[in-house]
């Protein structure tokens, strides 16, 4: 089977939409490549994060809209993204090392979705 696309959908309430949009654009230093606005209950934007499409959207009562998602992103270093997450007040756990070598921290977006950010040691480390 061949898959053509993968999208991570983050449903948020209409009240959480703008704070979440600001959060993803500031913390991940990205801009949407696509968006729509059919009113408060049907609007959204798409971001390209590490080759996966992250879709932030509102729709009337599709699923739980608060803290329903937990995902993680691997980054080359925490040095760029961690200060932005701190500035956004999003950090829920300070950087730490896992026994298997990952260096990571945890944060949450304004809707309560949990995000792990981690690095993997290189063979030289």
mmCIF file of N, CA and C in Angstrom:
data_model
loop_
_atom_site.group_PDB
_atom_site.id
_atom_site.type_symbol
_atom_site.label_atom_id
_atom_site.label_comp_id
_atom_site.label_asym_id
_atom_site.label_seq_id
_atom_site.Cartn_x
_atom_site.Cartn_y
_atom_site.Cartn_z
ATOM 1 N N UNK A 1 0.838 -1.177 0.000
ATOM 2 C CA UNK A 1 0.000 0.000 0.000
ATOM 3 C C UNK A 1 0.882 1.238 0.000
ATOM 4 N N UNK A 2 0.493 2.206 -0.753
ATOM 5 C CA UNK A 2 1.234 3.458 -0.838
ATOM 6 C C UNK A 2 0.412 4.574 -0.192
ATOM 7 N N UNK A 3 1.049 5.284 0.718
ATOM 8 C CA UNK A 3 0.383 6.418 1.370
ATOM 9 C C UNK A 3 0.882 7.709 0.740
ATOM 10 N N UNK A 4 -0.009 8.638 0.513
ATOM 11 C CA UNK A 4 0.342 9.870 -0.169
ATOM 12 C C UNK A 4 0.548 11.043 0.771
ATOM 13 N N UNK A 5 -0.032 10.973 1.964
ATOM 14 C CA UNK A 5 0.018 12.133 2.842
ATOM 15 C C UNK A 5 -0.253 11.690 4.273
ATOM 16 N N UNK A 6 0.286 12.428 5.236
ATOM 17 C CA UNK A 6 -0.019 12.223 6.646
ATOM 18 C C UNK A 6 -0.236 13.592 7.262
ATOM 19 N N UNK A 7 -1.361 13.757 7.944
ATOM 20 C CA UNK A 7 -1.672 15.028 8.580
ATOM 21 C C UNK A 7 -2.067 14.777 10.028
ATOM 22 N N UNK A 8 -1.511 15.564 10.928
ATOM 23 C CA UNK A 8 -1.878 15.527 12.334
ATOM 24 C C UNK A 8 -2.889 16.645 12.560
ATOM 25 N N UNK A 9 -4.117 16.282 12.931
ATOM 26 C CA UNK A 9 -5.184 17.260 13.106
ATOM 27 C C UNK A 9 -5.314 17.629 14.577
ATOM 28 N N UNK A 10 -5.216 18.916 14.871
ATOM 29 C CA UNK A 10 -5.406 19.425 16.226
ATOM 30 C C UNK A 10 -6.673 20.273 16.241
ATOM 31 N N UNK A 11 -7.742 19.704 16.767
ATOM 32 C CA UNK A 11 -8.990 20.448 16.896
ATOM 33 C C UNK A 11 -8.937 21.281 18.165
ATOM 34 N N UNK A 12 -9.270 22.550 18.051
ATOM 35 C CA UNK A 12 -9.322 23.438 19.209
ATOM 36 C C UNK A 12 -10.638 24.210 19.163
ATOM 37 N N UNK A 13 -11.046 24.725 20.309
ATOM 38 C CA UNK A 13 -12.261 25.538 20.338
ATOM 39 C C UNK A 13 -11.996 26.855 19.612
ATOM 40 N N UNK A 14 -13.058 27.531 19.225
ATOM 41 C CA UNK A 14 -12.877 28.811 18.530
ATOM 42 C C UNK A 14 -12.168 29.822 19.428
ATOM 43 N N UNK A 15 -12.357 29.720 20.761
ATOM 44 C CA UNK A 15 -11.672 30.623 21.689
ATOM 45 C C UNK A 15 -10.174 30.328 21.773
ATOM 46 N N UNK A 16 -9.788 29.075 21.563
ATOM 47 C CA UNK A 16 -8.381 28.673 21.662
ATOM 48 C C UNK A 16 -7.625 28.821 20.352
ATOM 49 N N UNK A 17 -8.341 29.058 19.258
ATOM 50 C CA UNK A 17 -7.719 29.052 17.936
ATOM 51 C C UNK A 17 -6.596 30.078 17.799
ATOM 52 N N UNK A 18 -6.873 31.339 18.047
ATOM 53 C CA UNK A 18 -5.837 32.371 17.870
ATOM 54 C C UNK A 18 -4.657 32.183 18.823
ATOM 55 N N UNK A 19 -4.889 31.908 20.139
ATOM 56 C CA UNK A 19 -3.735 31.651 21.006
ATOM 57 C C UNK A 19 -2.902 30.454 20.539
ATOM 58 N N UNK A 20 -3.563 29.400 20.067
ATOM 59 C CA UNK A 20 -2.817 28.228 19.578
ATOM 60 C C UNK A 20 -2.071 28.560 18.293
ATOM 61 N N UNK A 21 -2.704 29.289 17.412
ATOM 62 C CA UNK A 21 -2.034 29.667 16.164
ATOM 63 C C UNK A 21 -0.784 30.488 16.462
ATOM 64 N N UNK A 22 -0.902 31.468 17.340
ATOM 65 C CA UNK A 22 0.254 32.273 17.741
ATOM 66 C C UNK A 22 1.334 31.392 18.353
ATOM 67 N N UNK A 23 0.932 30.456 19.205
ATOM 68 C CA UNK A 23 1.870 29.533 19.849
ATOM 69 C C UNK A 23 2.679 28.759 18.808
ATOM 70 N N UNK A 24 2.026 28.084 17.873
ATOM 71 C CA UNK A 24 2.746 27.267 16.892
ATOM 72 C C UNK A 24 3.636 28.120 15.990
ATOM 73 N N UNK A 25 3.187 29.289 15.622
ATOM 74 C CA UNK A 25 3.994 30.141 14.748
ATOM 75 C C UNK A 25 5.207 30.705 15.474
ATOM 76 N N UNK A 26 5.059 31.043 16.752
ATOM 77 C CA UNK A 26 6.190 31.596 17.496
ATOM 78 C C UNK A 26 7.147 30.512 17.977
ATOM 79 N N UNK A 27 6.637 29.473 18.599
ATOM 80 C CA UNK A 27 7.511 28.447 19.174
ATOM 81 C C UNK A 27 8.223 27.649 18.093
ATOM 82 N N UNK A 28 7.526 27.281 17.034
ATOM 83 C CA UNK A 28 8.141 26.483 15.977
ATOM 84 C C UNK A 28 8.702 27.337 14.844
ATOM 85 N N UNK A 29 8.625 28.656 14.974
ATOM 86 C CA UNK A 29 9.176 29.587 13.977
ATOM 87 C C UNK A 29 8.737 29.198 12.565
ATOM 88 N N UNK A 30 7.429 29.071 12.389
ATOM 89 C CA UNK A 30 6.885 28.650 11.110
ATOM 90 C C UNK A 30 5.663 29.487 10.766
ATOM 91 N N UNK A 31 5.299 29.451 9.502
ATOM 92 C CA UNK A 31 4.095 30.115 9.019
ATOM 93 C C UNK A 31 3.251 29.087 8.274
ATOM 94 N N UNK A 32 1.934 29.256 8.273
ATOM 95 C CA UNK A 32 1.098 28.299 7.548
ATOM 96 C C UNK A 32 1.319 28.403 6.042
ATOM 97 N N UNK A 33 1.197 27.264 5.384
ATOM 98 C CA UNK A 33 1.274 27.273 3.925
ATOM 99 C C UNK A 33 -0.123 27.258 3.313
ATOM 100 N N UNK A 34 -1.145 27.069 4.148
ATOM 101 C CA UNK A 34 -2.524 27.041 3.666
ATOM 102 C C UNK A 34 -3.441 27.409 4.824
ATOM 103 N N UNK A 35 -4.550 28.056 4.513
ATOM 104 C CA UNK A 35 -5.515 28.391 5.545
ATOM 105 C C UNK A 35 -6.888 28.644 4.965
ATOM 106 N N UNK A 36 -7.907 28.607 5.815
ATOM 107 C CA UNK A 36 -9.269 28.908 5.417
ATOM 108 C C UNK A 36 -10.004 29.520 6.601
ATOM 109 N N UNK A 37 -11.059 30.270 6.296
ATOM 110 C CA UNK A 37 -11.863 30.896 7.339
ATOM 111 C C UNK A 37 -13.299 31.009 6.855
ATOM 112 N N UNK A 38 -14.124 30.072 7.299
ATOM 113 C CA UNK A 38 -15.552 30.072 6.973
ATOM 114 C C UNK A 38 -16.370 30.495 8.190
ATOM 115 N N UNK A 39 -15.728 31.172 9.130
ATOM 116 C CA UNK A 39 -16.391 31.592 10.358
ATOM 117 C C UNK A 39 -15.761 30.908 11.554
ATOM 118 N N UNK A 40 -16.162 31.295 12.767
ATOM 119 C CA UNK A 40 -15.493 30.812 13.975
ATOM 120 C C UNK A 40 -15.496 29.292 14.142
ATOM 121 N N UNK A 41 -16.501 28.606 13.615
ATOM 122 C CA UNK A 41 -16.583 27.158 13.808
ATOM 123 C C UNK A 41 -15.990 26.349 12.656
ATOM 124 N N UNK A 42 -15.416 27.006 11.674
ATOM 125 C CA UNK A 42 -14.785 26.276 10.568
ATOM 126 C C UNK A 42 -13.667 27.124 9.976
ATOM 127 N N UNK A 43 -12.543 27.103 10.646
ATOM 128 C CA UNK A 43 -11.351 27.787 10.136
ATOM 129 C C UNK A 43 -10.134 26.983 10.553
ATOM 130 N N UNK A 44 -9.058 27.215 9.824
ATOM 131 C CA UNK A 44 -7.858 26.470 10.155
ATOM 132 C C UNK A 44 -6.669 26.893 9.318
ATOM 133 N N UNK A 45 -5.534 26.341 9.688
ATOM 134 C CA UNK A 45 -4.279 26.567 8.979
ATOM 135 C C UNK A 45 -3.494 25.265 8.958
ATOM 136 N N UNK A 46 -2.624 25.144 7.950
ATOM 137 C CA UNK A 46 -1.744 23.983 7.832
ATOM 138 C C UNK A 46 -0.299 24.447 7.890
ATOM 139 N N UNK A 47 0.497 23.717 8.684
ATOM 140 C CA UNK A 47 1.929 23.970 8.803
ATOM 141 C C UNK A 47 2.681 22.727 8.349
ATOM 142 N N UNK A 48 3.874 22.927 7.823
ATOM 143 C CA UNK A 48 4.763 21.811 7.504
ATOM 144 C C UNK A 48 5.798 21.728 8.620
ATOM 145 N N UNK A 49 5.723 20.665 9.426
ATOM 146 C CA UNK A 49 6.681 20.437 10.508
ATOM 147 C C UNK A 49 7.385 19.115 10.255
ATOM 148 N N UNK A 50 8.644 19.190 9.916
ATOM 149 C CA UNK A 50 9.463 17.992 9.706
ATOM 150 C C UNK A 50 8.834 17.039 8.692
ATOM 151 N N UNK A 51 8.242 17.596 7.652
ATOM 152 C CA UNK A 51 7.671 16.764 6.599
ATOM 153 C C UNK A 51 6.271 16.253 6.888
ATOM 154 N N UNK A 52 5.720 16.573 8.044
ATOM 155 C CA UNK A 52 4.353 16.197 8.386
ATOM 156 C C UNK A 52 3.509 17.455 8.432
ATOM 157 N N UNK A 53 2.297 17.345 7.960
ATOM 158 C CA UNK A 53 1.398 18.491 8.006
ATOM 159 C C UNK A 53 0.691 18.520 9.361
ATOM 160 N N UNK A 54 0.861 19.626 10.062
ATOM 161 C CA UNK A 54 0.145 19.873 11.308
ATOM 162 C C UNK A 54 -1.005 20.806 10.966
ATOM 163 N N UNK A 55 -2.225 20.349 11.203
ATOM 164 C CA UNK A 55 -3.415 21.120 10.851
ATOM 165 C C UNK A 55 -4.089 21.572 12.140
ATOM 166 N N UNK A 56 -4.153 22.863 12.340
ATOM 167 C CA UNK A 56 -4.838 23.458 13.487
ATOM 168 C C UNK A 56 -6.189 23.933 12.989
ATOM 169 N N UNK A 57 -7.284 23.430 13.582
ATOM 170 C CA UNK A 57 -8.584 23.782 13.048
ATOM 171 C C UNK A 57 -9.676 23.793 14.106
ATOM 172 N N UNK A 58 -10.728 24.530 13.792
ATOM 173 C CA UNK A 58 -11.941 24.538 14.604
ATOM 174 C C UNK A 58 -13.046 23.928 13.758
ATOM 175 N N UNK A 59 -13.856 23.115 14.376
ATOM 176 C CA UNK A 59 -15.077 22.622 13.751
ATOM 177 C C UNK A 59 -16.041 22.325 14.884
ATOM 178 N N UNK A 60 -17.298 22.532 14.638
ATOM 179 C CA UNK A 60 -18.280 22.398 15.700
ATOM 180 C C UNK A 60 -18.355 20.968 16.226
ATOM 181 N N UNK A 61 -17.951 20.768 17.467
ATOM 182 C CA UNK A 61 -18.045 19.506 18.205
ATOM 183 C C UNK A 61 -17.565 18.262 17.462
ATOM 184 N N UNK A 62 -16.377 18.270 16.838
ATOM 185 C CA UNK A 62 -15.933 17.061 16.150
ATOM 186 C C UNK A 62 -15.420 16.004 17.125
ATOM 187 N N UNK A 63 -14.609 16.407 18.071
ATOM 188 C CA UNK A 63 -13.947 15.536 19.037
ATOM 189 C C UNK A 63 -13.652 16.380 20.267
ATOM 190 N N UNK A 64 -13.090 15.784 21.305
ATOM 191 C CA UNK A 64 -12.642 16.621 22.426
ATOM 192 C C UNK A 64 -11.658 17.674 21.915
ATOM 193 N N UNK A 65 -11.754 18.887 22.449
ATOM 194 C CA UNK A 65 -10.919 19.969 21.929
ATOM 195 C C UNK A 65 -9.913 20.484 22.940
ATOM 196 N N UNK A 66 -9.643 19.730 23.981
ATOM 197 C CA UNK A 66 -8.686 20.206 24.968
ATOM 198 C C UNK A 66 -7.833 19.054 25.461
ATOM 199 N N UNK A 67 -6.539 19.159 25.243
ATOM 200 C CA UNK A 67 -5.605 18.170 25.752
ATOM 201 C C UNK A 67 -5.790 16.775 25.187
ATOM 202 N N UNK A 68 -6.371 16.664 24.000
ATOM 203 C CA UNK A 68 -6.681 15.361 23.429
ATOM 204 C C UNK A 68 -5.511 14.731 22.689
ATOM 205 N N UNK A 69 -4.436 15.474 22.493
ATOM 206 C CA UNK A 69 -3.334 15.000 21.658
ATOM 207 C C UNK A 69 -2.024 15.059 22.428
ATOM 208 N N UNK A 70 -1.160 14.085 22.158
ATOM 209 C CA UNK A 70 0.200 14.081 22.698
ATOM 210 C C UNK A 70 1.103 13.677 21.534
ATOM 211 N N UNK A 71 2.049 14.534 21.176
ATOM 212 C CA UNK A 71 2.957 14.179 20.090
ATOM 213 C C UNK A 71 4.352 14.669 20.420
ATOM 214 N N UNK A 72 5.318 14.211 19.644
ATOM 215 C CA UNK A 72 6.699 14.627 19.882
ATOM 216 C C UNK A 72 7.408 14.892 18.568
ATOM 217 N N UNK A 73 8.395 15.790 18.657
ATOM 218 C CA UNK A 73 9.189 16.171 17.495
ATOM 219 C C UNK A 73 10.659 16.057 17.835
ATOM 220 N N UNK A 74 11.412 15.447 16.935
ATOM 221 C CA UNK A 74 12.867 15.392 17.078
ATOM 222 C C UNK A 74 13.457 16.628 16.413
ATOM 223 N N UNK A 75 14.382 17.277 17.107
ATOM 224 C CA UNK A 75 15.060 18.467 16.590
ATOM 225 C C UNK A 75 16.565 18.243 16.680
ATOM 226 N N UNK A 76 17.363 18.984 15.897
ATOM 227 C CA UNK A 76 18.814 18.807 15.962
ATOM 228 C C UNK A 76 19.388 19.231 17.312
ATOM 229 N N UNK A 77 18.802 20.270 17.905
ATOM 230 C CA UNK A 77 19.273 20.786 19.189
ATOM 231 C C UNK A 77 18.111 21.482 19.889
ATOM 232 N N UNK A 78 18.145 21.504 21.204
ATOM 233 C CA UNK A 78 17.109 22.206 21.962
ATOM 234 C C UNK A 78 17.362 23.707 22.028
ATOM 235 N N UNK A 79 18.556 24.129 21.639
ATOM 236 C CA UNK A 79 18.979 25.522 21.824
ATOM 237 C C UNK A 79 18.088 26.539 21.123
ATOM 238 N N UNK A 80 17.508 26.196 19.986
ATOM 239 C CA UNK A 80 16.672 27.152 19.261
ATOM 240 C C UNK A 80 15.243 27.185 19.787
ATOM 241 N N UNK A 81 14.644 26.021 19.952
ATOM 242 C CA UNK A 81 13.219 25.969 20.270
ATOM 243 C C UNK A 81 12.933 26.172 21.758
ATOM 244 N N UNK A 82 13.815 25.733 22.643
ATOM 245 C CA UNK A 82 13.541 25.843 24.077
ATOM 246 C C UNK A 82 13.310 27.288 24.527
ATOM 247 N N UNK A 83 14.157 28.260 24.141
ATOM 248 C CA UNK A 83 13.895 29.646 24.568
ATOM 249 C C UNK A 83 12.553 30.184 24.061
ATOM 250 N N UNK A 84 12.149 29.777 22.867
ATOM 251 C CA UNK A 84 10.854 30.231 22.340
ATOM 252 C C UNK A 84 9.705 29.614 23.137
ATOM 253 N N UNK A 85 9.851 28.341 23.502
ATOM 254 C CA UNK A 85 8.826 27.686 24.324
ATOM 255 C C UNK A 85 8.747 28.338 25.702
ATOM 256 N N UNK A 86 9.911 28.666 26.271
ATOM 257 C CA UNK A 86 9.938 29.361 27.566
ATOM 258 C C UNK A 86 9.244 30.715 27.468
ATOM 259 N N UNK A 87 9.559 31.468 26.428
ATOM 260 C CA UNK A 87 8.966 32.797 26.247
ATOM 261 C C UNK A 87 7.450 32.712 26.104
ATOM 262 N N UNK A 88 6.965 31.616 25.538
ATOM 263 C CA UNK A 88 5.525 31.422 25.369
ATOM 264 C C UNK A 88 4.865 30.906 26.644
ATOM 265 N N UNK A 89 5.663 30.602 27.666
ATOM 266 C CA UNK A 89 5.110 30.063 28.909
ATOM 267 C C UNK A 89 4.588 28.651 28.747
ATOM 268 N N UNK A 90 5.135 27.912 27.788
ATOM 269 C CA UNK A 90 4.608 26.599 27.434
ATOM 270 C C UNK A 90 5.319 25.430 28.099
ATOM 271 N N UNK A 91 6.500 25.649 28.664
ATOM 272 C CA UNK A 91 7.304 24.548 29.199
ATOM 273 C C UNK A 91 6.616 23.944 30.422
ATOM 274 N N UNK A 92 6.400 22.630 30.387
ATOM 275 C CA UNK A 92 5.815 21.921 31.527
ATOM 276 C C UNK A 92 6.845 21.064 32.250
ATOM 277 N N UNK A 93 7.964 20.779 31.600
ATOM 278 C CA UNK A 93 9.064 20.054 32.242
ATOM 279 C C UNK A 93 10.370 20.538 31.626
ATOM 280 N N UNK A 94 11.269 20.993 32.479
ATOM 281 C CA UNK A 94 12.562 21.521 32.044
ATOM 282 C C UNK A 94 13.374 20.432 31.335
ATOM 283 N N UNK A 95 14.388 20.817 30.541
ATOM 284 C CA UNK A 95 15.201 19.821 29.835
ATOM 285 C C UNK A 95 15.816 18.794 30.791
ATOM 286 N N UNK A 96 15.811 17.553 30.328
ATOM 287 C CA UNK A 96 16.375 16.441 31.097
ATOM 288 C C UNK A 96 16.875 15.386 30.122
ATOM 289 N N UNK A 97 17.651 14.451 30.617
ATOM 290 C CA UNK A 97 18.184 13.366 29.792
ATOM 291 C C UNK A 97 17.475 12.064 30.137
ATOM 292 N N UNK A 98 17.110 11.308 29.112
ATOM 293 C CA UNK A 98 16.543 9.969 29.292
ATOM 294 C C UNK A 98 17.698 8.983 29.430
ATOM 295 N N UNK A 99 17.496 7.833 30.069
ATOM 296 C CA UNK A 99 18.574 6.855 30.228
ATOM 297 C C UNK A 99 19.184 6.399 28.900
ATOM 298 N N UNK A 100 18.409 6.425 27.837
ATOM 299 C CA UNK A 100 18.895 5.991 26.523
ATOM 300 C C UNK A 100 19.505 7.130 25.721
ATOM 301 N N UNK A 101 19.688 8.309 26.346
ATOM 302 C CA UNK A 101 20.442 9.380 25.715
ATOM 303 C C UNK A 101 19.664 10.561 25.181
ATOM 304 N N UNK A 102 18.356 10.430 25.022
ATOM 305 C CA UNK A 102 17.601 11.568 24.520
ATOM 306 C C UNK A 102 17.732 12.740 25.479
ATOM 307 N N UNK A 103 17.872 13.944 24.925
ATOM 308 C CA UNK A 103 17.813 15.188 25.693
ATOM 309 C C UNK A 103 16.484 15.814 25.308
ATOM 310 N N UNK A 104 15.629 16.093 26.271
ATOM 311 C CA UNK A 104 14.280 16.517 25.917
ATOM 312 C C UNK A 104 13.682 17.466 26.942
ATOM 313 N N UNK A 105 12.608 18.125 26.528
ATOM 314 C CA UNK A 105 11.752 18.866 27.451
ATOM 315 C C UNK A 105 10.314 18.681 26.994
ATOM 316 N N UNK A 106 9.403 19.017 27.879
ATOM 317 C CA UNK A 106 7.983 18.875 27.575
ATOM 318 C C UNK A 106 7.312 20.234 27.658
ATOM 319 N N UNK A 107 6.302 20.400 26.797
ATOM 320 C CA UNK A 107 5.531 21.642 26.808
ATOM 321 C C UNK A 107 4.088 21.320 26.442
ATOM 322 N N UNK A 108 3.226 22.332 26.560
ATOM 323 C CA UNK A 108 1.826 22.189 26.177
ATOM 324 C C UNK A 108 1.398 23.445 25.434
ATOM 325 N N UNK A 109 0.536 23.250 24.436
ATOM 326 C CA UNK A 109 0.010 24.412 23.719
ATOM 327 C C UNK A 109 -1.142 25.022 24.528
ATOM 328 N N UNK A 110 -1.678 26.167 24.112
ATOM 329 C CA UNK A 110 -2.743 26.805 24.887
ATOM 330 C C UNK A 110 -4.015 25.966 25.035
ATOM 331 N N UNK A 111 -4.208 24.958 24.185
ATOM 332 C CA UNK A 111 -5.373 24.078 24.303
ATOM 333 C C UNK A 111 -5.091 22.878 25.198
ATOM 334 N N UNK A 112 -3.854 22.766 25.709
ATOM 335 C CA UNK A 112 -3.507 21.664 26.598
ATOM 336 C C UNK A 112 -2.959 20.436 25.901
ATOM 337 N N UNK A 113 -2.684 20.508 24.602
ATOM 338 C CA UNK A 113 -2.076 19.380 23.901
ATOM 339 C C UNK A 113 -0.616 19.277 24.313
ATOM 340 N N UNK A 114 -0.172 18.070 24.630
ATOM 341 C CA UNK A 114 1.173 17.832 25.150
ATOM 342 C C UNK A 114 2.159 17.569 24.016
ATOM 343 N N UNK A 115 3.341 18.191 24.112
ATOM 344 C CA UNK A 115 4.353 18.081 23.066
ATOM 345 C C UNK A 115 5.702 17.799 23.709
ATOM 346 N N UNK A 116 6.346 16.718 23.286
ATOM 347 C CA UNK A 116 7.725 16.422 23.683
ATOM 348 C C UNK A 116 8.647 16.912 22.579
ATOM 349 N N UNK A 117 9.711 17.588 22.959
ATOM 350 C CA UNK A 117 10.741 18.011 22.012
ATOM 351 C C UNK A 117 12.023 17.319 22.445
ATOM 352 N N UNK A 118 12.686 16.618 21.514
ATOM 353 C CA UNK A 118 13.851 15.834 21.914
ATOM 354 C C UNK A 118 14.949 15.844 20.864
ATOM 355 N N UNK A 119 16.161 15.553 21.334
ATOM 356 C CA UNK A 119 17.308 15.322 20.463
ATOM 357 C C UNK A 119 17.784 13.899 20.704
ATOM 358 N N UNK A 120 18.433 13.338 19.712
ATOM 359 C CA UNK A 120 18.997 11.993 19.813
ATOM 360 C C UNK A 120 20.504 12.127 19.698
ATOM 361 N N UNK A 121 21.254 11.476 20.591
ATOM 362 C CA UNK A 121 22.707 11.604 20.503
ATOM 363 C C UNK A 121 23.238 11.019 19.197
ATOM 364 N N UNK A 122 24.272 11.655 18.674
ATOM 365 C CA UNK A 122 24.917 11.129 17.476
ATOM 366 C C UNK A 122 25.906 10.052 17.895
ATOM 367 N N UNK A 123 26.387 9.292 16.942
ATOM 368 C CA UNK A 123 27.325 8.205 17.231
ATOM 369 C C UNK A 123 28.595 8.728 17.895
ATOM 370 N N UNK A 124 28.977 9.974 17.611
ATOM 371 C CA UNK A 124 30.204 10.549 18.163
ATOM 372 C C UNK A 124 30.040 10.958 19.628
ATOM 373 N N UNK A 125 28.796 11.052 20.110
ATOM 374 C CA UNK A 125 28.569 11.524 21.480
ATOM 375 C C UNK A 125 28.725 10.416 22.487
#
